[in-house]
Amino acid sequence: MAPDKAATGRLAIVAGSGLLPLYVAEAARRSGEDPFILRLKDEADQQWQGFENAVVGVGDVAGLSALFRRHGIGRVVLSGGVKRRPGFREIHVNLKALMKLPMALKTLLAGGDDAVLKMVISLIEAQGCHVIGVQDIAPDLLASTGPLGAVAPTEDDLRDIARGAEAAEALGRLDVGQGAVTVGGRIVALEGVEGTDAMLGRVARLRGEGRISQRRKGVLVKLCKPQQDLRADLPSIGRSTVENARRAGLAGIAVEAGRALVIEREATIAAANEAGLFVIGIDRGLPGGVM
């Protein structure tokens, strides 16, 4: 059943880089929505033909608020990558956000990504809009529990997954990153500001230099940060993740079931099957993490 737009307001999708914003917009349209796309300046990389859209600066809260009013926006989804934080001169606030400015500046200077996203959510909701998660619009993107493709992890892989999940959770508590790579029970890489694909590139280089075992394959594990607001920046994987995991010599990828996104699901799983890699959804609340 299509949602009641009169009661909830029009849906806006704040679009950063990558395919995720497009998938969310298409899912919204299939459910009867008419999403308005807010393309982040110097970040959004899709063309958005056929969708009503406008460009807004990353730090332009006042401009964002004006677009909300003009287009009757009541709900907002944050999706896609954002590579950089706005400079001081790029930040424009209105009266509704003015009281939050000192904390916003402090967070931009010193906070981790999760802290920044929570601050962004509070600034948007100060404008009278309700921020919702990608999973509220496109629940089919969420990973399910167990193997998602034709390949299943071995007992050694499951031990690496358990070890990697411990590392990813510890890393998340520090608000640094969401991913870890484990090879033979050894943590060989933790995700930082460079992102997952760059981390996997680092693993491939270390493997080539002989600093990581050539005999043991290893796994990539991606989890939500324990304190993460689930309305923004859920862990995600796609075809590029599979390709980079293959180049890094890994056996597979484990993501948090129900709290991680699989972009281009069919193509991603097909790529993993072809490469002989497993992709699995793990549940941290189950014995061993996997049903």
PDB file of C-alpha atoms in Angstrom:
ATOM      1  CA  MET A   1       0.000   0.000   0.000  1.00  0.00           C
ATOM      2  CA  ALA A   2       1.358   3.437  -0.903  1.00  0.00           C
ATOM      3  CA  PRO A   3       2.206   5.641   2.087  1.00  0.00           C
ATOM      4  CA  ASP A   4       0.017   8.587   3.068  1.00  0.00           C
ATOM      5  CA  LYS A   5       2.046  11.520   1.677  1.00  0.00           C
ATOM      6  CA  ALA A   6      -0.387  14.067   3.112  1.00  0.00           C
ATOM      7  CA  ALA A   7       0.316  12.839   6.652  1.00  0.00           C
ATOM      8  CA  THR A   8       4.049  12.281   6.320  1.00  0.00           C
ATOM      9  CA  GLY A   9       5.236  14.819   3.760  1.00  0.00           C
ATOM     10  CA  ARG A  10       7.159  14.216   0.587  1.00  0.00           C
ATOM     11  CA  LEU A  11      10.268  12.033   0.700  1.00  0.00           C
ATOM     12  CA  ALA A  12      13.668  13.587  -0.022  1.00  0.00           C
ATOM     13  CA  ILE A  13      16.798  11.553  -0.716  1.00  0.00           C
ATOM     14  CA  VAL A  14      20.065  13.273   0.145  1.00  0.00           C
ATOM     15  CA  ALA A  15      22.336  11.691  -2.462  1.00  0.00           C
ATOM     16  CA  GLY A  16      26.071  11.258  -2.108  1.00  0.00           C
ATOM     17  CA  SER A  17      28.248   9.141  -4.395  1.00  0.00           C
ATOM     18  CA  GLY A  18      27.667   5.586  -5.566  1.00  0.00           C
ATOM     19  CA  LEU A  19      24.659   3.551  -6.666  1.00  0.00           C
ATOM     20  CA  LEU A  20      22.854   3.353  -3.322  1.00  0.00           C
ATOM     21  CA  PRO A  21      20.902   6.643  -3.699  1.00  0.00           C
ATOM     22  CA  LEU A  22      19.608   5.504  -7.096  1.00  0.00           C
ATOM     23  CA  TYR A  23      18.463   2.144  -5.724  1.00  0.00           C
ATOM     24  CA  VAL A  24      16.676   3.889  -2.862  1.00  0.00           C
ATOM     25  CA  ALA A  25      14.987   6.340  -5.256  1.00  0.00           C
ATOM     26  CA  GLU A  26      13.824   3.528  -7.534  1.00  0.00           C
ATOM     27  CA  ALA A  27      12.501   1.531  -4.558  1.00  0.00           C
ATOM     28  CA  ALA A  28      10.640   4.618  -3.321  1.00  0.00           C
ATOM     29  CA  ARG A  29       9.077   5.164  -6.733  1.00  0.00           C
ATOM     30  CA  ARG A  30       7.951   1.524  -6.917  1.00  0.00           C
ATOM     31  CA  SER A  31       6.118   1.995  -3.607  1.00  0.00           C
ATOM     32  CA  GLY A  32       4.225   4.995  -4.961  1.00  0.00           C
ATOM     33  CA  GLU A  33       6.508   7.790  -3.714  1.00  0.00           C
ATOM     34  CA  ASP A  34       7.623  10.804  -5.737  1.00  0.00           C
ATOM     35  CA  PRO A  35      11.078  11.285  -4.198  1.00  0.00           C
ATOM     36  CA  PHE A  36      12.880  14.603  -4.483  1.00  0.00           C
ATOM     37  CA  ILE A  37      16.640  14.177  -4.926  1.00  0.00           C
ATOM     38  CA  LEU A  38      19.028  16.506  -3.104  1.00  0.00           C
ATOM     39  CA  ARG A  39      22.331  16.047  -4.921  1.00  0.00           C
ATOM     40  CA  LEU A  40      25.299  16.862  -2.694  1.00  0.00           C
ATOM     41  CA  LYS A  41      27.640  19.241  -4.485  1.00  0.00           C
ATOM     42  CA  ASP A  42      30.915  17.587  -5.595  1.00  0.00           C
ATOM     43  CA  GLU A  43      29.744  14.237  -4.183  1.00  0.00           C
ATOM     44  CA  ALA A  44      26.684  12.922  -6.079  1.00  0.00           C
ATOM     45  CA  ASP A  45      27.739  11.117  -9.263  1.00  0.00           C
ATOM     46  CA  GLN A  46      24.464   9.847 -10.777  1.00  0.00           C
ATOM     47  CA  GLN A  47      22.645  11.790 -13.524  1.00  0.00           C
ATOM     48  CA  TRP A  48      19.117  11.627 -12.039  1.00  0.00           C
ATOM     49  CA  GLN A  49      17.191  12.007 -15.271  1.00  0.00           C
ATOM     50  CA  GLY A  50      13.503  11.551 -14.613  1.00  0.00           C
ATOM     51  CA  PHE A  51      13.713  12.600 -10.955  1.00  0.00           C
ATOM     52  CA  GLU A  52      13.020  16.105  -9.685  1.00  0.00           C
ATOM     53  CA  ASN A  53      16.299  17.208  -8.120  1.00  0.00           C
ATOM     54  CA  ALA A  54      18.462  20.073  -6.941  1.00  0.00           C
ATOM     55  CA  VAL A  55      22.081  20.574  -5.874  1.00  0.00           C
ATOM     56  CA  VAL A  56      22.927  21.568  -2.308  1.00  0.00           C
ATOM     57  CA  GLY A  57      26.272  22.103  -0.593  1.00  0.00           C
ATOM     58  CA  VAL A  58      27.336  19.615   2.068  1.00  0.00           C
ATOM     59  CA  GLY A  59      27.322  22.288   4.790  1.00  0.00           C
ATOM     60  CA  ASP A  60      24.437  24.390   3.494  1.00  0.00           C
ATOM     61  CA  VAL A  61      21.773  23.792   6.150  1.00  0.00           C
ATOM     62  CA  ALA A  62      19.959  27.018   5.267  1.00  0.00           C
ATOM     63  CA  GLY A  63      19.733  26.022   1.592  1.00  0.00           C
ATOM     64  CA  LEU A  64      18.578  22.554   2.562  1.00  0.00           C
ATOM     65  CA  SER A  65      15.845  23.990   4.770  1.00  0.00           C
ATOM     66  CA  ALA A  66      14.646  26.273   1.961  1.00  0.00           C
ATOM     67  CA  LEU A  67      14.351  23.272  -0.385  1.00  0.00           C
ATOM     68  CA  PHE A  68      12.445  21.339   2.279  1.00  0.00           C
ATOM     69  CA  ARG A  69       9.878  24.133   2.530  1.00  0.00           C
ATOM     70  CA  ARG A  70       9.615  24.710  -1.210  1.00  0.00           C
ATOM     71  CA  HIS A  71       8.959  21.057  -2.038  1.00  0.00           C
ATOM     72  CA  GLY A  72       6.887  20.023   0.987  1.00  0.00           C
ATOM     73  CA  ILE A  73       9.518  17.643   2.336  1.00  0.00           C
ATOM     74  CA  GLY A  74       8.589  15.819   5.533  1.00  0.00           C
ATOM     75  CA  ARG A  75      10.872  12.759   5.441  1.00  0.00           C
ATOM     76  CA  VAL A  76      14.546  12.507   4.562  1.00  0.00           C
ATOM     77  CA  VAL A  77      16.829   9.571   3.718  1.00  0.00           C
ATOM     78  CA  LEU A  78      20.621   9.945   3.806  1.00  0.00           C
ATOM     79  CA  SER A  79      22.377   7.715   1.272  1.00  0.00           C
ATOM     80  CA  GLY A  80      25.607   7.462  -0.654  1.00  0.00           C
ATOM     81  CA  GLY A  81      29.217   8.305   0.081  1.00  0.00           C
ATOM     82  CA  VAL A  82      30.606  11.646   1.218  1.00  0.00           C
ATOM     83  CA  LYS A  83      34.365  11.947   0.826  1.00  0.00           C
ATOM     84  CA  ARG A  84      35.024  15.182   2.654  1.00  0.00           C
ATOM     85  CA  ARG A  85      33.694  17.366   5.415  1.00  0.00           C
ATOM     86  CA  PRO A  86      32.691  20.968   4.666  1.00  0.00           C
ATOM     87  CA  GLY A  87      35.091  23.809   5.389  1.00  0.00           C
ATOM     88  CA  PHE A  88      34.078  26.597   7.752  1.00  0.00           C
ATOM     89  CA  ARG A  89      33.156  28.936   4.877  1.00  0.00           C
ATOM     90  CA  GLU A  90      30.841  26.292   3.405  1.00  0.00           C
ATOM     91  CA  ILE A  91      28.661  26.074   6.518  1.00  0.00           C
ATOM     92  CA  HIS A  92      25.459  28.129   6.266  1.00  0.00           C
ATOM     93  CA  VAL A  93      22.843  27.782   9.000  1.00  0.00           C
ATOM     94  CA  ASN A  94      19.471  29.345   9.718  1.00  0.00           C
ATOM     95  CA  LEU A  95      17.929  30.322  13.057  1.00  0.00           C
ATOM     96  CA  LYS A  96      16.611  26.794  13.642  1.00  0.00           C
ATOM     97  CA  ALA A  97      20.144  25.413  13.516  1.00  0.00           C
ATOM     98  CA  LEU A  98      22.042  28.349  15.032  1.00  0.00           C
ATOM     99  CA  MET A  99      21.940  27.002  18.604  1.00  0.00           C
ATOM    100  CA  LYS A 100      23.538  23.751  17.400  1.00  0.00           C
ATOM    101  CA  LEU A 101      26.371  25.490  15.517  1.00  0.00           C
ATOM    102  CA  PRO A 102      29.080  25.371  18.237  1.00  0.00           C
ATOM    103  CA  MET A 103      28.595  21.636  18.755  1.00  0.00           C
ATOM    104  CA  ALA A 104      28.368  21.068  14.989  1.00  0.00           C
ATOM    105  CA  LEU A 105      31.718  22.771  14.413  1.00  0.00           C
ATOM    106  CA  LYS A 106      33.347  20.823  17.241  1.00  0.00           C
ATOM    107  CA  THR A 107      32.018  17.546  15.819  1.00  0.00           C
ATOM    108  CA  LEU A 108      33.208  18.352  12.291  1.00  0.00           C
ATOM    109  CA  LEU A 109      36.692  19.079  13.581  1.00  0.00           C
ATOM    110  CA  ALA A 110      37.148  16.175  15.979  1.00  0.00           C
ATOM    111  CA  GLY A 111      34.257  13.691  15.743  1.00  0.00           C
ATOM    112  CA  GLY A 112      34.220  10.329  14.013  1.00  0.00           C
ATOM    113  CA  ASP A 113      31.881   9.579  11.122  1.00  0.00           C
ATOM    114  CA  ASP A 114      29.090   8.308  13.363  1.00  0.00           C
ATOM    115  CA  ALA A 115      29.230  11.432  15.520  1.00  0.00           C
ATOM    116  CA  VAL A 116      29.111  13.620  12.396  1.00  0.00           C
ATOM    117  CA  LEU A 117      26.110  11.732  10.991  1.00  0.00           C
ATOM    118  CA  LYS A 118      24.218  12.040  14.266  1.00  0.00           C
ATOM    119  CA  MET A 119      24.917  15.759  14.183  1.00  0.00           C
ATOM    120  CA  VAL A 120      23.665  15.983  10.585  1.00  0.00           C
ATOM    121  CA  ILE A 121      20.483  14.117  11.552  1.00  0.00           C
ATOM    122  CA  SER A 122      19.862  16.528  14.435  1.00  0.00           C
ATOM    123  CA  LEU A 123      20.336  19.543  12.137  1.00  0.00           C
ATOM    124  CA  ILE A 124      17.870  18.123   9.596  1.00  0.00           C
ATOM    125  CA  GLU A 125      15.295  17.277  12.242  1.00  0.00           C
ATOM    126  CA  ALA A 126      15.654  20.798  13.675  1.00  0.00           C
ATOM    127  CA  GLN A 127      14.111  21.906  10.352  1.00  0.00           C
ATOM    128  CA  GLY A 128      10.961  19.907  11.135  1.00  0.00           C
ATOM    129  CA  CYS A 129      11.721  16.851   8.984  1.00  0.00           C
ATOM    130  CA  HIS A 130      11.906  13.233  10.072  1.00  0.00           C
ATOM    131  CA  VAL A 131      15.046  11.289   9.084  1.00  0.00           C
ATOM    132  CA  ILE A 132      14.404   7.640   8.208  1.00  0.00           C
ATOM    133  CA  GLY A 133      16.735   4.823   7.196  1.00  0.00           C
ATOM    134  CA  VAL A 134      17.486   3.379   3.775  1.00  0.00           C
ATOM    135  CA  GLN A 135      16.074   0.081   5.061  1.00  0.00           C
ATOM    136  CA  ASP A 136      12.682   1.754   5.630  1.00  0.00           C
ATOM    137  CA  ILE A 137      12.450   2.464   1.896  1.00  0.00           C
ATOM    138  CA  ALA A 138      14.382  -0.482   0.421  1.00  0.00           C
ATOM    139  CA  PRO A 139      14.285  -3.369   2.957  1.00  0.00           C
ATOM    140  CA  ASP A 140      15.242  -5.874   0.243  1.00  0.00           C
ATOM    141  CA  LEU A 141      18.784  -4.455   0.293  1.00  0.00           C
ATOM    142  CA  LEU A 142      19.372  -5.832   3.803  1.00  0.00           C
ATOM    143  CA  ALA A 143      21.525  -8.956   4.118  1.00  0.00           C
ATOM    144  CA  SER A 144      19.792 -12.061   5.466  1.00  0.00           C
ATOM    145  CA  THR A 145      21.334 -14.632   7.806  1.00  0.00           C
ATOM    146  CA  GLY A 146      23.445 -17.393   6.285  1.00  0.00           C
ATOM    147  CA  PRO A 147      25.203 -17.815   2.916  1.00  0.00           C
ATOM    148  CA  LEU A 148      23.771 -15.507   0.254  1.00  0.00           C
ATOM    149  CA  GLY A 149      25.333 -17.318  -2.693  1.00  0.00           C
ATOM    150  CA  ALA A 150      26.484 -20.761  -3.772  1.00  0.00           C
ATOM    151  CA  VAL A 151      29.707 -20.778  -1.748  1.00  0.00           C
ATOM    152  CA  ALA A 152      29.734 -21.465   2.004  1.00  0.00           C
ATOM    153  CA  PRO A 153      32.532 -20.733   4.498  1.00  0.00           C
ATOM    154  CA  THR A 154      34.714 -23.526   5.870  1.00  0.00           C
ATOM    155  CA  GLU A 155      35.377 -24.098   9.560  1.00  0.00           C
ATOM    156  CA  ASP A 156      38.604 -22.086   9.230  1.00  0.00           C
ATOM    157  CA  ASP A 157      36.654 -19.280   7.571  1.00  0.00           C
ATOM    158  CA  LEU A 158      34.103 -19.278  10.400  1.00  0.00           C
ATOM    159  CA  ARG A 159      36.920 -18.889  12.940  1.00  0.00           C
ATOM    160  CA  ASP A 160      38.277 -15.964  10.914  1.00  0.00           C
ATOM    161  CA  ILE A 161      34.784 -14.447  10.806  1.00  0.00           C
ATOM    162  CA  ALA A 162      34.475 -14.666  14.599  1.00  0.00           C
ATOM    163  CA  ARG A 163      37.882 -13.043  15.057  1.00  0.00           C
ATOM    164  CA  GLY A 164      37.153 -10.357  12.480  1.00  0.00           C
ATOM    165  CA  ALA A 165      33.804  -9.566  14.100  1.00  0.00           C
ATOM    166  CA  GLU A 166      35.550  -8.964  17.436  1.00  0.00           C
ATOM    167  CA  ALA A 167      37.956  -6.562  15.742  1.00  0.00           C
ATOM    168  CA  ALA A 168      35.250  -4.762  13.764  1.00  0.00           C
ATOM    169  CA  GLU A 169      33.156  -4.286  16.896  1.00  0.00           C
ATOM    170  CA  ALA A 170      36.111  -2.881  18.843  1.00  0.00           C
ATOM    171  CA  LEU A 171      36.961  -0.563  15.946  1.00  0.00           C
ATOM    172  CA  GLY A 172      33.362   0.598  15.760  1.00  0.00           C
ATOM    173  CA  ARG A 173      33.285   1.500  19.440  1.00  0.00           C
ATOM    174  CA  LEU A 174      36.071   3.986  18.694  1.00  0.00           C
ATOM    175  CA  ASP A 175      33.973   5.441  15.826  1.00  0.00           C
ATOM    176  CA  VAL A 176      36.763   4.756  13.342  1.00  0.00           C
ATOM    177  CA  GLY A 177      35.430   2.246  10.805  1.00  0.00           C
ATOM    178  CA  GLN A 178      33.188  -0.768  10.214  1.00  0.00           C
ATOM    179  CA  GLY A 179      35.447  -3.386   8.639  1.00  0.00           C
ATOM    180  CA  ALA A 180      38.294  -5.724   9.491  1.00  0.00           C
ATOM    181  CA  VAL A 181      40.260  -8.358   7.565  1.00  0.00           C
ATOM    182  CA  THR A 182      41.391 -11.546   9.321  1.00  0.00           C
ATOM    183  CA  VAL A 183      43.788 -14.115   7.873  1.00  0.00           C
ATOM    184  CA  GLY A 184      44.428 -17.312   9.811  1.00  0.00           C
ATOM    185  CA  GLY A 185      43.098 -15.755  13.001  1.00  0.00           C
ATOM    186  CA  ARG A 186      45.367 -12.706  12.637  1.00  0.00           C
ATOM    187  CA  ILE A 187      43.912  -9.226  12.210  1.00  0.00           C
ATOM    188  CA  VAL A 188      45.786  -7.852   9.203  1.00  0.00           C
ATOM    189  CA  ALA A 189      43.782  -4.700   8.381  1.00  0.00           C
ATOM    190  CA  LEU A 190      41.286  -2.334   9.992  1.00  0.00           C
ATOM    191  CA  GLU A 191      39.138   0.102   8.034  1.00  0.00           C
ATOM    192  CA  GLY A 192      39.878   3.788   8.498  1.00  0.00           C
ATOM    193  CA  VAL A 193      38.806   6.914   6.663  1.00  0.00           C
ATOM    194  CA  GLU A 194      40.043   5.447   3.371  1.00  0.00           C
ATOM    195  CA  GLY A 195      37.045   3.079   3.174  1.00  0.00           C
ATOM    196  CA  THR A 196      36.623  -0.629   2.505  1.00  0.00           C
ATOM    197  CA  ASP A 197      37.888  -0.816  -1.080  1.00  0.00           C
ATOM    198  CA  ALA A 198      41.101   1.047  -0.225  1.00  0.00           C
ATOM    199  CA  MET A 199      41.632  -1.194   2.808  1.00  0.00           C
ATOM    200  CA  LEU A 200      41.287  -4.268   0.596  1.00  0.00           C
ATOM    201  CA  GLY A 201      43.790  -2.728  -1.808  1.00  0.00           C
ATOM    202  CA  ARG A 202      46.202  -2.428   1.105  1.00  0.00           C
ATOM    203  CA  VAL A 203      45.665  -6.101   1.949  1.00  0.00           C
ATOM    204  CA  ALA A 204      46.405  -7.057  -1.676  1.00  0.00           C
ATOM    205  CA  ARG A 205      49.678  -5.094  -1.567  1.00  0.00           C
ATOM    206  CA  LEU A 206      50.706  -6.658   1.747  1.00  0.00           C
ATOM    207  CA  ARG A 207      49.896 -10.091   0.329  1.00  0.00           C
ATOM    208  CA  GLY A 208      52.037  -9.345  -2.728  1.00  0.00           C
ATOM    209  CA  GLU A 209      54.917  -8.259  -0.502  1.00  0.00           C
ATOM    210  CA  GLY A 210      54.762 -11.522   1.433  1.00  0.00           C
ATOM    211  CA  ARG A 211      53.722  -9.857   4.679  1.00  0.00           C
ATOM    212  CA  ILE A 212      50.450 -11.833   4.736  1.00  0.00           C
ATOM    213  CA  SER A 213      50.303 -15.616   4.414  1.00  0.00           C
ATOM    214  CA  GLN A 214      49.970 -16.850   0.838  1.00  0.00           C
ATOM    215  CA  ARG A 215      48.568 -20.165   2.110  1.00  0.00           C
ATOM    216  CA  ARG A 216      45.687 -18.845   4.211  1.00  0.00           C
ATOM    217  CA  LYS A 217      42.988 -16.822   2.499  1.00  0.00           C
ATOM    218  CA  GLY A 218      41.098 -14.894   5.183  1.00  0.00           C
ATOM    219  CA  VAL A 219      37.866 -12.916   5.324  1.00  0.00           C
ATOM    220  CA  LEU A 220      36.452  -9.396   5.314  1.00  0.00           C
ATOM    221  CA  VAL A 221      33.942  -8.664   8.105  1.00  0.00           C
ATOM    222  CA  LYS A 222      31.732  -5.549   8.130  1.00  0.00           C
ATOM    223  CA  LEU A 223      29.516  -4.675  11.106  1.00  0.00           C
ATOM    224  CA  CYS A 224      27.501  -1.717  12.327  1.00  0.00           C
ATOM    225  CA  LYS A 225      29.246   0.295  15.020  1.00  0.00           C
ATOM    226  CA  PRO A 226      27.722  -0.636  18.403  1.00  0.00           C
ATOM    227  CA  GLN A 227      26.552   2.943  18.980  1.00  0.00           C
ATOM    228  CA  GLN A 228      25.545   3.588  15.368  1.00  0.00           C
ATOM    229  CA  ASP A 229      22.345   5.393  14.446  1.00  0.00           C
ATOM    230  CA  LEU A 230      20.798   2.930  11.993  1.00  0.00           C
ATOM    231  CA  ARG A 231      19.300   5.745   9.928  1.00  0.00           C
ATOM    232  CA  ALA A 232      22.635   6.518   8.288  1.00  0.00           C
ATOM    233  CA  ASP A 233      25.755   4.816   6.909  1.00  0.00           C
ATOM    234  CA  LEU A 234      24.825   1.164   7.300  1.00  0.00           C
ATOM    235  CA  PRO A 235      27.711  -1.123   6.263  1.00  0.00           C
ATOM    236  CA  SER A 236      27.401  -1.969   2.589  1.00  0.00           C
ATOM    237  CA  ILE A 237      29.005  -4.194  -0.011  1.00  0.00           C
ATOM    238  CA  GLY A 238      28.649  -4.458  -3.774  1.00  0.00           C
ATOM    239  CA  ARG A 239      30.384  -5.807  -6.851  1.00  0.00           C
ATOM    240  CA  SER A 240      33.463  -3.653  -6.233  1.00  0.00           C
ATOM    241  CA  THR A 241      33.792  -5.157  -2.746  1.00  0.00           C
ATOM    242  CA  VAL A 242      33.722  -8.675  -4.203  1.00  0.00           C
ATOM    243  CA  GLU A 243      36.289  -7.795  -6.869  1.00  0.00           C
ATOM    244  CA  ASN A 244      38.641  -6.183  -4.362  1.00  0.00           C
ATOM    245  CA  ALA A 245      38.237  -9.103  -1.956  1.00  0.00           C
ATOM    246  CA  ARG A 246      39.210 -11.440  -4.814  1.00  0.00           C
ATOM    247  CA  ARG A 247      42.283  -9.338  -5.601  1.00  0.00           C
ATOM    248  CA  ALA A 248      43.219  -9.436  -1.920  1.00  0.00           C
ATOM    249  CA  GLY A 249      43.104 -13.248  -2.024  1.00  0.00           C
ATOM    250  CA  LEU A 250      40.276 -13.562   0.495  1.00  0.00           C
ATOM    251  CA  ALA A 251      37.919 -16.517   0.836  1.00  0.00           C
ATOM    252  CA  GLY A 252      34.844 -14.381   1.369  1.00  0.00           C
ATOM    253  CA  ILE A 253      32.902 -11.568   2.983  1.00  0.00           C
ATOM    254  CA  ALA A 254      30.753 -11.541   6.127  1.00  0.00           C
ATOM    255  CA  VAL A 255      28.271  -8.745   6.846  1.00  0.00           C
ATOM    256  CA  GLU A 256      25.800  -8.160   9.655  1.00  0.00           C
ATOM    257  CA  ALA A 257      22.415  -9.679   8.816  1.00  0.00           C
ATOM    258  CA  GLY A 258      19.569  -7.186   9.044  1.00  0.00           C
ATOM    259  CA  ARG A 259      21.961  -4.263   9.513  1.00  0.00           C
ATOM    260  CA  ALA A 260      24.093  -4.266   6.351  1.00  0.00           C
ATOM    261  CA  LEU A 261      23.213  -3.527   2.737  1.00  0.00           C
ATOM    262  CA  VAL A 262      24.005  -5.601  -0.351  1.00  0.00           C
ATOM    263  CA  ILE A 263      23.961  -3.252  -3.337  1.00  0.00           C
ATOM    264  CA  GLU A 264      23.124  -4.765  -6.743  1.00  0.00           C
ATOM    265  CA  ARG A 265      22.355  -7.965  -4.873  1.00  0.00           C
ATOM    266  CA  GLU A 266      21.964 -10.349  -7.827  1.00  0.00           C
ATOM    267  CA  ALA A 267      25.046  -9.019  -9.635  1.00  0.00           C
ATOM    268  CA  THR A 268      27.085  -8.982  -6.435  1.00  0.00           C
ATOM    269  CA  ILE A 269      26.220 -12.576  -5.554  1.00  0.00           C
ATOM    270  CA  ALA A 270      26.802 -13.690  -9.153  1.00  0.00           C
ATOM    271  CA  ALA A 271      30.246 -12.065  -9.077  1.00  0.00           C
ATOM    272  CA  ALA A 272      31.041 -13.799  -5.790  1.00  0.00           C
ATOM    273  CA  ASN A 273      29.920 -17.178  -7.122  1.00  0.00           C
ATOM    274  CA  GLU A 274      32.056 -16.733 -10.226  1.00  0.00           C
ATOM    275  CA  ALA A 275      35.085 -15.784  -8.115  1.00  0.00           C
ATOM    276  CA  GLY A 276      34.517 -18.698  -5.718  1.00  0.00           C
ATOM    277  CA  LEU A 277      33.977 -16.360  -2.774  1.00  0.00           C
ATOM    278  CA  PHE A 278      31.315 -16.720  -0.101  1.00  0.00           C
ATOM    279  CA  VAL A 279      29.105 -13.866   1.015  1.00  0.00           C
ATOM    280  CA  ILE A 280      27.372 -14.523   4.320  1.00  0.00           C
ATOM    281  CA  GLY A 281      25.067 -12.663   6.670  1.00  0.00           C
ATOM    282  CA  ILE A 282      26.001 -13.150  10.320  1.00  0.00           C
ATOM    283  CA  ASP A 283      23.875 -12.582  13.412  1.00  0.00           C
ATOM    284  CA  ARG A 284      25.939 -11.567  16.431  1.00  0.00           C
ATOM    285  CA  GLY A 285      23.111 -12.708  18.680  1.00  0.00           C
ATOM    286  CA  LEU A 286      23.289 -16.347  17.557  1.00  0.00           C
ATOM    287  CA  PRO A 287      25.759 -18.996  18.788  1.00  0.00           C
ATOM    288  CA  GLY A 288      28.705 -18.789  16.421  1.00  0.00           C
ATOM    289  CA  GLY A 289      27.140 -15.784  14.746  1.00  0.00           C
ATOM    290  CA  VAL A 290      25.569 -17.798  11.916  1.00  0.00           C
ATOM    291  CA  MET A 291      22.367 -19.859  11.738  1.00  0.00           C
TER     292      MET A 291
END
